[in-house]
PDB file of N, CA, C and O in Angstrom, chain B, residues numbered from 101:
ATOM      1  N   MET B 101    -141.147 -19.977  -5.432  1.00  0.00           N
ATOM      2  CA  MET B 101    -141.698 -18.813  -5.669  1.00  0.00           C
ATOM      3  C   MET B 101    -141.886 -19.646  -7.095  1.00  0.00           C
ATOM      4  O   MET B 101    -142.468 -18.825  -7.804  1.00  0.00           O
ATOM      5  N   LYS B 102    -141.758 -20.456  -7.624  1.00  0.00           N
ATOM      6  CA  LYS B 102    -141.783 -21.314  -9.082  1.00  0.00           C
ATOM      7  C   LYS B 102    -142.424 -22.095  -8.971  1.00  0.00           C
ATOM      8  O   LYS B 102    -141.955 -23.036  -9.612  1.00  0.00           O
ATOM      9  N   SER B 103    -143.479 -22.412  -8.430  1.00  0.00           N
ATOM     10  CA  SER B 103    -144.105 -23.759  -8.071  1.00  0.00           C
ATOM     11  C   SER B 103    -145.428 -23.695  -8.759  1.00  0.00           C
ATOM     12  O   SER B 103    -146.276 -22.865  -8.431  1.00  0.00           O
ATOM     13  N   ALA B 104    -145.729 -25.142 -10.341  1.00  0.00           N
ATOM     14  CA  ALA B 104    -147.008 -24.690 -10.609  1.00  0.00           C
ATOM     15  C   ALA B 104    -148.686 -23.338 -10.465  1.00  0.00           C
ATOM     16  O   ALA B 104    -149.396 -22.639 -11.188  1.00  0.00           O
ATOM     17  N   GLY B 105    -148.518 -23.693  -9.125  1.00  0.00           N
ATOM     18  CA  GLY B 105    -149.821 -22.582  -8.431  1.00  0.00           C
ATOM     19  C   GLY B 105    -148.616 -21.360  -8.528  1.00  0.00           C
ATOM     20  O   GLY B 105    -148.803 -20.932  -7.389  1.00  0.00           O
ATOM     21  N   ILE B 106    -148.232 -21.056  -8.715  1.00  0.00           N
ATOM     22  CA  ILE B 106    -147.894 -19.601  -7.714  1.00  0.00           C
ATOM     23  C   ILE B 106    -147.616 -18.970  -9.509  1.00  0.00           C
ATOM     24  O   ILE B 106    -147.865 -17.797  -9.790  1.00  0.00           O
ATOM     25  N   LYS B 107    -147.085 -19.966 -10.553  1.00  0.00           N
ATOM     26  CA  LYS B 107    -146.636 -19.032 -12.078  1.00  0.00           C
ATOM     27  C   LYS B 107    -148.129 -19.067 -12.617  1.00  0.00           C
ATOM     28  O   LYS B 107    -148.492 -18.415 -13.596  1.00  0.00           O
ATOM     29  N   ALA B 108    -149.131 -20.078 -11.713  1.00  0.00           N
ATOM     30  CA  ALA B 108    -150.792 -20.062 -12.714  1.00  0.00           C
ATOM     31  C   ALA B 108    -151.656 -18.680 -11.787  1.00  0.00           C
ATOM     32  O   ALA B 108    -152.817 -18.542 -12.174  1.00  0.00           O
ATOM     33  N   LEU B 109    -151.262 -17.777 -10.750  1.00  0.00           N
ATOM     34  CA  LEU B 109    -151.715 -17.291 -10.226  1.00  0.00           C
ATOM     35  C   LEU B 109    -150.937 -16.058 -10.921  1.00  0.00           C
ATOM     36  O   LEU B 109    -151.058 -15.004 -11.545  1.00  0.00           O
ATOM     37  N   THR B 110    -150.351 -16.671 -10.540  1.00  0.00           N
ATOM     38  CA  THR B 110    -149.065 -14.548 -11.621  1.00  0.00           C
ATOM     39  C   THR B 110    -149.287 -14.563 -13.305  1.00  0.00           C
ATOM     40  O   THR B 110    -148.932 -13.699 -14.106  1.00  0.00           O
ATOM     41  N   GLU B 111    -149.841 -15.562 -13.509  1.00  0.00           N
ATOM     42  CA  GLU B 111    -150.494 -15.435 -15.375  1.00  0.00           C
ATOM     43  C   GLU B 111    -151.521 -14.625 -15.045  1.00  0.00           C
ATOM     44  O   GLU B 111    -151.493 -13.459 -15.441  1.00  0.00           O
ATOM     45  N   SER B 112    -152.891 -15.225 -14.058  1.00  0.00           N
ATOM     46  CA  SER B 112    -154.155 -15.231 -14.499  1.00  0.00           C
ATOM     47  C   SER B 112    -154.382 -13.871 -14.184  1.00  0.00           C
ATOM     48  O   SER B 112    -155.173 -13.279 -14.919  1.00  0.00           O
ATOM     49  N   ALA B 113    -153.678 -13.025 -12.925  1.00  0.00           N
ATOM     50  CA  ALA B 113    -153.381 -11.472 -12.200  1.00  0.00           C
ATOM     51  C   ALA B 113    -153.022 -10.358 -13.683  1.00  0.00           C
ATOM     52  O   ALA B 113    -153.401  -9.200 -13.858  1.00  0.00           O
ATOM     53  N   ALA B 114    -152.301 -11.097 -14.440  1.00  0.00           N
ATOM     54  CA  ALA B 114    -151.527  -9.871 -15.284  1.00  0.00           C
ATOM     55  C   ALA B 114    -152.192 -10.734 -16.582  1.00  0.00           C
ATOM     56  O   ALA B 114    -151.236 -11.174 -17.222  1.00  0.00           O
ATOM     57  N   LYS B 115    -152.965 -10.982 -16.964  1.00  0.00           N
ATOM     58  CA  LYS B 115    -153.803 -11.326 -17.970  1.00  0.00           C
ATOM     59  C   LYS B 115    -155.187 -10.978 -17.745  1.00  0.00           C
ATOM     60  O   LYS B 115    -156.072 -11.224 -18.565  1.00  0.00           O
ATOM     61  N   ARG B 116    -155.454 -10.163 -16.165  1.00  0.00           N
ATOM     62  CA  ARG B 116    -156.947  -9.980 -15.819  1.00  0.00           C
ATOM     63  C   ARG B 116    -156.583  -8.114 -16.046  1.00  0.00           C
ATOM     64  O   ARG B 116    -157.355  -7.428 -16.717  1.00  0.00           O
ATOM     65  N   VAL B 117    -155.174  -7.435 -15.301  1.00  0.00           N
ATOM     66  CA  VAL B 117    -154.416  -6.020 -16.208  1.00  0.00           C
ATOM     67  C   VAL B 117    -154.451  -6.617 -17.233  1.00  0.00           C
ATOM     68  O   VAL B 117    -155.647  -6.368 -17.389  1.00  0.00           O
ATOM     69  N   LEU B 118    -154.173  -7.294 -18.240  1.00  0.00           N
ATOM     70  CA  LEU B 118    -153.688  -7.185 -19.515  1.00  0.00           C
ATOM     71  C   LEU B 118    -155.124  -6.604 -20.358  1.00  0.00           C
ATOM     72  O   LEU B 118    -154.999  -5.796 -21.278  1.00  0.00           O
ATOM     73  N   ALA B 119    -156.997  -7.314 -19.758  1.00  0.00           N
ATOM     74  CA  ALA B 119    -157.456  -7.809 -20.617  1.00  0.00           C
ATOM     75  C   ALA B 119    -158.302  -5.991 -19.929  1.00  0.00           C
ATOM     76  O   ALA B 119    -159.281  -5.364 -20.335  1.00  0.00           O
ATOM     77  N   ARG B 120    -157.389  -5.744 -18.870  1.00  0.00           N
ATOM     78  CA  ARG B 120    -158.685  -4.200 -18.134  1.00  0.00           C
ATOM     79  C   ARG B 120    -157.641  -3.026 -18.792  1.00  0.00           C
ATOM     80  O   ARG B 120    -157.817  -1.880 -18.378  1.00  0.00           O
ATOM     81  N   ALA B 121    -156.958  -3.167 -19.427  1.00  0.00           N
ATOM     82  CA  ALA B 121    -156.165  -1.994 -20.186  1.00  0.00           C
ATOM     83  C   ALA B 121    -156.414  -2.071 -21.175  1.00  0.00           C
ATOM     84  O   ALA B 121    -156.743  -0.984 -21.650  1.00  0.00           O
ATOM     85  N   ARG B 122    -156.448  -3.076 -22.009  1.00  0.00           N
ATOM     86  CA  ARG B 122    -157.384  -3.078 -23.929  1.00  0.00           C
ATOM     87  C   ARG B 122    -158.301  -2.687 -22.996  1.00  0.00           C
ATOM     88  O   ARG B 122    -157.832  -1.629 -22.576  1.00  0.00           O
ATOM     89  N   GLU B 123    -159.261  -2.884 -22.451  1.00  0.00           N
ATOM     90  CA  GLU B 123    -160.963  -2.371 -22.545  1.00  0.00           C
ATOM     91  C   GLU B 123    -160.472  -0.846 -22.355  1.00  0.00           C
ATOM     92  O   GLU B 123    -160.925  -0.143 -23.258  1.00  0.00           O
ATOM     93  N   THR B 124    -159.740  -0.194 -21.510  1.00  0.00           N
ATOM     94  CA  THR B 124    -159.895   1.015 -20.846  1.00  0.00           C
ATOM     95  C   THR B 124    -158.862   1.952 -22.079  1.00  0.00           C
ATOM     96  O   THR B 124    -159.054   3.168 -22.071  1.00  0.00           O
ATOM     97  N   ALA B 125    -157.803   1.402 -23.103  1.00  0.00           N
ATOM     98  CA  ALA B 125    -157.222   2.800 -23.431  1.00  0.00           C
ATOM     99  C   ALA B 125    -157.954   3.012 -24.325  1.00  0.00           C
ATOM    100  O   ALA B 125    -158.890   2.569 -24.990  1.00  0.00           O
ATOM    101  N   PRO B 126    -157.177   3.949 -24.154  1.00  0.00           N
ATOM    102  CA  PRO B 126    -157.484   5.576 -25.808  1.00  0.00           C
ATOM    103  C   PRO B 126    -156.958   4.420 -27.111  1.00  0.00           C
ATOM    104  O   PRO B 126    -156.080   3.569 -27.251  1.00  0.00           O
ATOM    105  N   VAL B 127    -158.471   5.192 -28.179  1.00  0.00           N
ATOM    106  CA  VAL B 127    -158.089   4.301 -29.142  1.00  0.00           C
ATOM    107  C   VAL B 127    -157.668   4.799 -30.194  1.00  0.00           C
ATOM    108  O   VAL B 127    -158.186   4.278 -31.182  1.00  0.00           O
ATOM    109  N   ASP B 128    -156.687   5.874 -30.492  1.00  0.00           N
ATOM    110  CA  ASP B 128    -156.798   6.762 -31.971  1.00  0.00           C
ATOM    111  C   ASP B 128    -156.881   6.070 -33.503  1.00  0.00           C
ATOM    112  O   ASP B 128    -157.805   6.027 -34.315  1.00  0.00           O
ATOM    113  N   THR B 129    -155.240   5.448 -33.547  1.00  0.00           N
ATOM    114  CA  THR B 129    -155.014   4.650 -34.474  1.00  0.00           C
ATOM    115  C   THR B 129    -154.973   2.568 -33.647  1.00  0.00           C
ATOM    116  O   THR B 129    -154.375   1.705 -34.290  1.00  0.00           O
ATOM    117  N   GLY B 130    -155.507   2.294 -32.623  1.00  0.00           N
ATOM    118  CA  GLY B 130    -155.796   1.632 -32.011  1.00  0.00           C
ATOM    119  C   GLY B 130    -154.610   0.510 -31.953  1.00  0.00           C
ATOM    120  O   GLY B 130    -154.914  -0.683 -31.909  1.00  0.00           O
ATOM    121  N   ALA B 131    -152.587   1.142 -31.956  1.00  0.00           N
ATOM    122  CA  ALA B 131    -151.708   0.504 -32.423  1.00  0.00           C
ATOM    123  C   ALA B 131    -151.290   0.983 -30.487  1.00  0.00           C
ATOM    124  O   ALA B 131    -150.263   0.349 -30.243  1.00  0.00           O
ATOM    125  N   TYR B 132    -151.618   1.629 -29.463  1.00  0.00           N
ATOM    126  CA  TYR B 132    -151.791   1.562 -28.062  1.00  0.00           C
ATOM    127  C   TYR B 132    -151.923   0.188 -27.599  1.00  0.00           C
ATOM    128  O   TYR B 132    -151.232  -0.648 -27.018  1.00  0.00           O
ATOM    129  N   ARG B 133    -153.377   0.321 -28.213  1.00  0.00           N
ATOM    130  CA  ARG B 133    -153.692  -0.930 -27.537  1.00  0.00           C
ATOM    131  C   ARG B 133    -153.875  -2.206 -27.899  1.00  0.00           C
ATOM    132  O   ARG B 133    -154.187  -3.204 -27.249  1.00  0.00           O
ATOM    133  N   ASP B 134    -153.566  -1.978 -29.356  1.00  0.00           N
ATOM    134  CA  ASP B 134    -152.858  -3.869 -29.984  1.00  0.00           C
ATOM    135  C   ASP B 134    -151.446  -4.091 -29.752  1.00  0.00           C
ATOM    136  O   ASP B 134    -151.010  -5.024 -30.427  1.00  0.00           O
ATOM    137  N   GLY B 135    -150.555  -3.496 -28.971  1.00  0.00           N
ATOM    138  CA  GLY B 135    -149.267  -3.369 -29.110  1.00  0.00           C
ATOM    139  C   GLY B 135    -149.156  -3.974 -27.804  1.00  0.00           C
ATOM    140  O   GLY B 135    -148.057  -4.453 -27.524  1.00  0.00           O
ATOM    141  N   LEU B 136    -150.020  -4.038 -27.009  1.00  0.00           N
ATOM    142  CA  LEU B 136    -149.949  -4.527 -25.160  1.00  0.00           C
ATOM    143  C   LEU B 136    -150.140  -5.356 -25.241  1.00  0.00           C
ATOM    144  O   LEU B 136    -151.096  -5.788 -25.885  1.00  0.00           O
ATOM    145  N   ALA B 137    -149.149  -6.161 -24.491  1.00  0.00           N
ATOM    146  CA  ALA B 137    -148.263  -7.608 -24.394  1.00  0.00           C
ATOM    147  C   ALA B 137    -148.269  -7.813 -22.863  1.00  0.00           C
ATOM    148  O   ALA B 137    -148.452  -6.958 -21.997  1.00  0.00           O
ATOM    149  N   LEU B 138    -148.024  -9.165 -22.717  1.00  0.00           N
ATOM    150  CA  LEU B 138    -147.302  -9.815 -21.802  1.00  0.00           C
ATOM    151  C   LEU B 138    -145.891 -10.244 -21.677  1.00  0.00           C
ATOM    152  O   LEU B 138    -145.388 -10.749 -22.681  1.00  0.00           O
ATOM    153  N   ASP B 139    -145.308 -10.148 -20.815  1.00  0.00           N
ATOM    154  CA  ASP B 139    -143.630 -10.334 -20.945  1.00  0.00           C
ATOM    155  C   ASP B 139    -144.242 -11.578 -19.742  1.00  0.00           C
ATOM    156  O   ASP B 139    -145.181 -11.968 -19.049  1.00  0.00           O
ATOM    157  N   HIS B 140    -142.748 -11.788 -20.215  1.00  0.00           N
ATOM    158  CA  HIS B 140    -142.132 -12.909 -19.521  1.00  0.00           C
ATOM    159  C   HIS B 140    -140.978 -13.104 -18.914  1.00  0.00           C
ATOM    160  O   HIS B 140    -140.028 -13.015 -19.691  1.00  0.00           O
ATOM    161  N   LYS B 141    -140.611 -13.411 -17.473  1.00  0.00           N
ATOM    162  CA  LYS B 141    -139.195 -13.846 -17.612  1.00  0.00           C
ATOM    163  C   LYS B 141    -138.897 -14.477 -16.143  1.00  0.00           C
ATOM    164  O   LYS B 141    -139.309 -14.182 -15.022  1.00  0.00           O
ATOM    165  N   GLU B 142    -138.195 -15.259 -16.524  1.00  0.00           N
ATOM    166  CA  GLU B 142    -138.163 -16.430 -15.450  1.00  0.00           C
ATOM    167  C   GLU B 142    -136.190 -15.657 -14.506  1.00  0.00           C
ATOM    168  O   GLU B 142    -135.098 -15.517 -15.057  1.00  0.00           O
ATOM    169  N   THR B 143    -136.591 -15.374 -13.060  1.00  0.00           N
ATOM    170  CA  THR B 143    -135.761 -15.164 -12.668  1.00  0.00           C
ATOM    171  C   THR B 143    -135.030 -16.745 -11.496  1.00  0.00           C
ATOM    172  O   THR B 143    -135.516 -17.876 -11.477  1.00  0.00           O
ATOM    173  N   ALA B 144    -133.800 -16.259 -10.675  1.00  0.00           N
ATOM    174  CA  ALA B 144    -133.531 -17.371 -10.185  1.00  0.00           C
ATOM    175  C   ALA B 144    -134.331 -17.859  -9.068  1.00  0.00           C
ATOM    176  O   ALA B 144    -134.031 -18.877  -8.444  1.00  0.00           O
ATOM    177  N   TYR B 145    -135.494 -17.032  -8.781  1.00  0.00           N
ATOM    178  CA  TYR B 145    -136.387 -17.343  -7.557  1.00  0.00           C
ATOM    179  C   TYR B 145    -137.562 -17.950  -7.853  1.00  0.00           C
ATOM    180  O   TYR B 145    -138.193 -18.919  -7.432  1.00  0.00           O
ATOM    181  N   ARG B 146    -137.775 -16.541  -9.278  1.00  0.00           N
ATOM    182  CA  ARG B 146    -139.074 -16.083  -8.992  1.00  0.00           C
ATOM    183  C   ARG B 146    -139.639 -16.217 -10.850  1.00  0.00           C
ATOM    184  O   ARG B 146    -138.756 -16.247 -11.707  1.00  0.00           O
ATOM    185  N   THR B 147    -141.494 -16.302 -11.376  1.00  0.00           N
ATOM    186  CA  THR B 147    -141.274 -16.011 -12.068  1.00  0.00           C
ATOM    187  C   THR B 147    -142.155 -15.109 -12.527  1.00  0.00           C
ATOM    188  O   THR B 147    -143.308 -15.430 -12.238  1.00  0.00           O
ATOM    189  N   VAL B 148    -142.045 -13.887 -13.262  1.00  0.00           N
ATOM    190  CA  VAL B 148    -142.079 -12.231 -13.226  1.00  0.00           C
ATOM    191  C   VAL B 148    -142.645 -12.238 -14.588  1.00  0.00           C
ATOM    192  O   VAL B 148    -142.030 -12.628 -15.580  1.00  0.00           O
ATOM    193  N   VAL B 149    -144.215 -11.648 -14.578  1.00  0.00           N
ATOM    194  CA  VAL B 149    -145.838 -11.393 -16.083  1.00  0.00           C
ATOM    195  C   VAL B 149    -145.352 -10.055 -15.566  1.00  0.00           C
ATOM    196  O   VAL B 149    -145.202  -9.555 -14.451  1.00  0.00           O
ATOM    197  N   ARG B 150    -145.136  -9.616 -17.005  1.00  0.00           N
ATOM    198  CA  ARG B 150    -145.217  -8.460 -16.594  1.00  0.00           C
ATOM    199  C   ARG B 150    -146.162  -7.405 -18.104  1.00  0.00           C
ATOM    200  O   ARG B 150    -145.819  -7.471 -19.285  1.00  0.00           O
ATOM    201  N   VAL B 151    -147.337  -6.537 -17.558  1.00  0.00           N
ATOM    202  CA  VAL B 151    -147.609  -5.995 -18.519  1.00  0.00           C
ATOM    203  C   VAL B 151    -147.126  -5.197 -19.377  1.00  0.00           C
ATOM    204  O   VAL B 151    -147.267  -4.109 -18.818  1.00  0.00           O
ATOM    205  N   VAL B 152    -146.358  -4.889 -20.964  1.00  0.00           N
ATOM    206  CA  VAL B 152    -146.113  -3.456 -21.712  1.00  0.00           C
ATOM    207  C   VAL B 152    -146.358  -3.360 -22.784  1.00  0.00           C
ATOM    208  O   VAL B 152    -146.475  -4.271 -23.604  1.00  0.00           O
ATOM    209  N   GLY B 153    -146.462  -2.331 -22.925  1.00  0.00           N
ATOM    210  CA  GLY B 153    -146.321  -1.833 -24.135  1.00  0.00           C
ATOM    211  C   GLY B 153    -145.102  -1.851 -25.549  1.00  0.00           C
ATOM    212  O   GLY B 153    -143.910  -1.657 -25.310  1.00  0.00           O
ATOM    213  N   HIS B 154    -145.534  -2.072 -26.792  1.00  0.00           N
ATOM    214  CA  HIS B 154    -144.510  -2.191 -27.871  1.00  0.00           C
ATOM    215  C   HIS B 154    -145.167  -1.128 -28.749  1.00  0.00           C
ATOM    216  O   HIS B 154    -144.294  -0.707 -29.508  1.00  0.00           O
ATOM    217  N   ASP B 155    -146.150  -0.607 -28.939  1.00  0.00           N
ATOM    218  CA  ASP B 155    -145.687   1.186 -29.466  1.00  0.00           C
ATOM    219  C   ASP B 155    -145.758   1.366 -29.638  1.00  0.00           C
ATOM    220  O   ASP B 155    -146.750   1.293 -30.363  1.00  0.00           O
ATOM    221  N   LYS B 156    -144.645   2.612 -29.582  1.00  0.00           N
ATOM    222  CA  LYS B 156    -143.983   3.711 -30.196  1.00  0.00           C
ATOM    223  C   LYS B 156    -144.487   5.112 -29.223  1.00  0.00           C
ATOM    224  O   LYS B 156    -143.748   6.025 -28.855  1.00  0.00           O
ATOM    225  N   LYS B 157    -145.723   4.986 -28.992  1.00  0.00           N
ATOM    226  CA  LYS B 157    -145.938   5.848 -28.557  1.00  0.00           C
ATOM    227  C   LYS B 157    -146.777   5.942 -26.709  1.00  0.00           C
ATOM    228  O   LYS B 157    -147.446   6.827 -26.174  1.00  0.00           O
ATOM    229  N   THR B 158    -146.230   4.356 -26.149  1.00  0.00           N
ATOM    230  CA  THR B 158    -147.053   3.964 -25.193  1.00  0.00           C
ATOM    231  C   THR B 158    -146.302   4.803 -24.205  1.00  0.00           C
ATOM    232  O   THR B 158    -147.130   5.284 -23.430  1.00  0.00           O
ATOM    233  N   MET B 159    -145.032   5.201 -23.888  1.00  0.00           N
ATOM    234  CA  MET B 159    -145.202   5.966 -23.082  1.00  0.00           C
ATOM    235  C   MET B 159    -145.588   7.363 -22.292  1.00  0.00           C
ATOM    236  O   MET B 159    -145.646   7.727 -21.117  1.00  0.00           O
ATOM    237  N   LEU B 160    -145.911   8.175 -24.113  1.00  0.00           N
ATOM    238  CA  LEU B 160    -146.636   9.328 -23.934  1.00  0.00           C
ATOM    239  C   LEU B 160    -148.274   9.192 -23.919  1.00  0.00           C
ATOM    240  O   LEU B 160    -149.044  10.077 -23.544  1.00  0.00           O
ATOM    241  N   VAL B 161    -148.616   7.971 -24.378  1.00  0.00           N
ATOM    242  CA  VAL B 161    -150.245   7.432 -23.628  1.00  0.00           C
ATOM    243  C   VAL B 161    -150.420   7.813 -22.825  1.00  0.00           C
ATOM    244  O   VAL B 161    -151.281   8.639 -22.521  1.00  0.00           O
ATOM    245  N   GLU B 162    -148.908   6.854 -21.651  1.00  0.00           N
ATOM    246  CA  GLU B 162    -149.627   5.838 -20.303  1.00  0.00           C
ATOM    247  C   GLU B 162    -148.749   7.650 -18.820  1.00  0.00           C
ATOM    248  O   GLU B 162    -148.824   7.629 -17.592  1.00  0.00           O
ATOM    249  N   SER B 163    -147.901   9.143 -19.954  1.00  0.00           N
ATOM    250  CA  SER B 163    -147.807  10.084 -19.196  1.00  0.00           C
ATOM    251  C   SER B 163    -149.243  10.545 -19.150  1.00  0.00           C
ATOM    252  O   SER B 163    -149.581  11.049 -18.080  1.00  0.00           O
ATOM    253  N   LYS B 164    -149.911  10.491 -19.846  1.00  0.00           N
ATOM    254  CA  LYS B 164    -151.439  11.597 -20.672  1.00  0.00           C
ATOM    255  C   LYS B 164    -152.646  11.244 -19.917  1.00  0.00           C
ATOM    256  O   LYS B 164    -153.575  12.032 -19.742  1.00  0.00           O
ATOM    257  N   THR B 165    -152.596   9.581 -19.303  1.00  0.00           N
ATOM    258  CA  THR B 165    -153.739   8.406 -18.764  1.00  0.00           C
ATOM    259  C   THR B 165    -153.552   7.426 -18.000  1.00  0.00           C
ATOM    260  O   THR B 165    -154.516   6.699 -17.759  1.00  0.00           O
ATOM    261  N   GLY B 166    -152.694   7.236 -17.611  1.00  0.00           N
ATOM    262  CA  GLY B 166    -151.711   6.553 -16.563  1.00  0.00           C
ATOM    263  C   GLY B 166    -153.163   5.516 -17.203  1.00  0.00           C
ATOM    264  O   GLY B 166    -153.871   5.091 -16.290  1.00  0.00           O
ATOM    265  N   ASN B 167    -153.515   5.199 -18.341  1.00  0.00           N
ATOM    266  CA  ASN B 167    -153.872   3.641 -18.585  1.00  0.00           C
ATOM    267  C   ASN B 167    -153.523   2.441 -17.652  1.00  0.00           C
ATOM    268  O   ASN B 167    -154.408   1.880 -17.006  1.00  0.00           O
ATOM    269  N   LEU B 168    -152.287   2.080 -17.597  1.00  0.00           N
ATOM    270  CA  LEU B 168    -151.836   0.954 -17.371  1.00  0.00           C
ATOM    271  C   LEU B 168    -151.710   0.965 -15.529  1.00  0.00           C
ATOM    272  O   LEU B 168    -151.151  -0.029 -15.065  1.00  0.00           O
ATOM    273  N   ALA B 169    -152.034   1.668 -14.857  1.00  0.00           N
ATOM    274  CA  ALA B 169    -151.485   2.097 -13.156  1.00  0.00           C
ATOM    275  C   ALA B 169    -153.028   2.329 -12.606  1.00  0.00           C
ATOM    276  O   ALA B 169    -153.316   2.441 -11.415  1.00  0.00           O
ATOM    277  N   ARG B 170    -154.043   2.385 -13.802  1.00  0.00           N
ATOM    278  CA  ARG B 170    -155.446   2.175 -13.664  1.00  0.00           C
ATOM    279  C   ARG B 170    -156.109   0.610 -13.646  1.00  0.00           C
ATOM    280  O   ARG B 170    -156.697   0.073 -12.707  1.00  0.00           O
ATOM    281  N   ALA B 171    -155.811   0.032 -15.049  1.00  0.00           N
ATOM    282  CA  ALA B 171    -155.655  -1.317 -15.315  1.00  0.00           C
ATOM    283  C   ALA B 171    -155.336  -1.908 -14.238  1.00  0.00           C
ATOM    284  O   ALA B 171    -156.303  -2.597 -13.913  1.00  0.00           O
ATOM    285  N   MET B 172    -153.974  -2.085 -13.035  1.00  0.00           N
ATOM    286  CA  MET B 172    -153.583  -2.247 -11.919  1.00  0.00           C
ATOM    287  C   MET B 172    -154.750  -2.355 -10.727  1.00  0.00           C
ATOM    288  O   MET B 172    -155.164  -3.237  -9.974  1.00  0.00           O
ATOM    289  N   SER B 173    -154.934  -1.453 -10.896  1.00  0.00           N
ATOM    290  CA  SER B 173    -155.737  -0.914  -9.699  1.00  0.00           C
ATOM    291  C   SER B 173    -156.913  -1.576  -9.693  1.00  0.00           C
ATOM    292  O   SER B 173    -157.320  -1.941  -8.590  1.00  0.00           O
ATOM    293  N   ALA B 174    -157.900  -1.951 -11.140  1.00  0.00           N
ATOM    294  CA  ALA B 174    -158.972  -2.239 -10.929  1.00  0.00           C
ATOM    295  C   ALA B 174    -159.055  -3.824 -11.295  1.00  0.00           C
ATOM    296  O   ALA B 174    -160.057  -4.495 -11.541  1.00  0.00           O
ATOM    297  N   ALA B 175    -157.861  -4.161 -11.259  1.00  0.00           N
ATOM    298  CA  ALA B 175    -157.285  -5.956 -11.032  1.00  0.00           C
ATOM    299  C   ALA B 175    -157.848  -5.971  -9.769  1.00  0.00           C
ATOM    300  O   ALA B 175    -159.010  -6.065  -9.373  1.00  0.00           O
ATOM    301  N   LYS B 176    -156.397  -5.820  -9.027  1.00  0.00           N
ATOM    302  CA  LYS B 176    -156.723  -5.899  -7.730  1.00  0.00           C
ATOM    303  C   LYS B 176    -158.539  -5.919  -6.437  1.00  0.00           C
ATOM    304  O   LYS B 176    -158.898  -6.546  -5.440  1.00  0.00           O
ATOM    305  N   GLY B 177    -159.048  -4.962  -7.222  1.00  0.00           N
ATOM    306  CA  GLY B 177    -160.005  -4.612  -6.831  1.00  0.00           C
ATOM    307  C   GLY B 177    -160.069  -3.172  -6.315  1.00  0.00           C
ATOM    308  O   GLY B 177    -161.137  -2.809  -5.821  1.00  0.00           O
ATOM    309  N   GLY B 178    -159.358  -2.573  -6.356  1.00  0.00           N
ATOM    310  CA  GLY B 178    -159.580  -0.769  -6.238  1.00  0.00           C
ATOM    311  C   GLY B 178    -160.772  -0.043  -7.474  1.00  0.00           C
ATOM    312  O   GLY B 178    -161.910  -0.462  -7.681  1.00  0.00           O
ATOM    313  N   ALA B 179    -160.128   1.074  -8.127  1.00  0.00           N
ATOM    314  CA  ALA B 179    -161.177   1.842  -8.780  1.00  0.00           C
ATOM    315  C   ALA B 179    -161.383   1.552  -9.817  1.00  0.00           C
ATOM    316  O   ALA B 179    -162.253   2.139 -10.461  1.00  0.00           O
TER     317      ALA B 179
END
């Protein structure tokens, strides 16, 4: 699962989720939206790419809006 093709596919999917999350992010100061980023991690058998939030209020915003969950659903063809 560390082939170049799989890495590219994983990166592409994560970028779609990140783009959707930024598009639909609630904006007060913009810190939540601007704090969304990709986090890359290599494990023994695979490459992992996560969409994470670095703003101190990310957990609060997520608990109230579910923005990242909805972005994931939309990126794979859901709502």
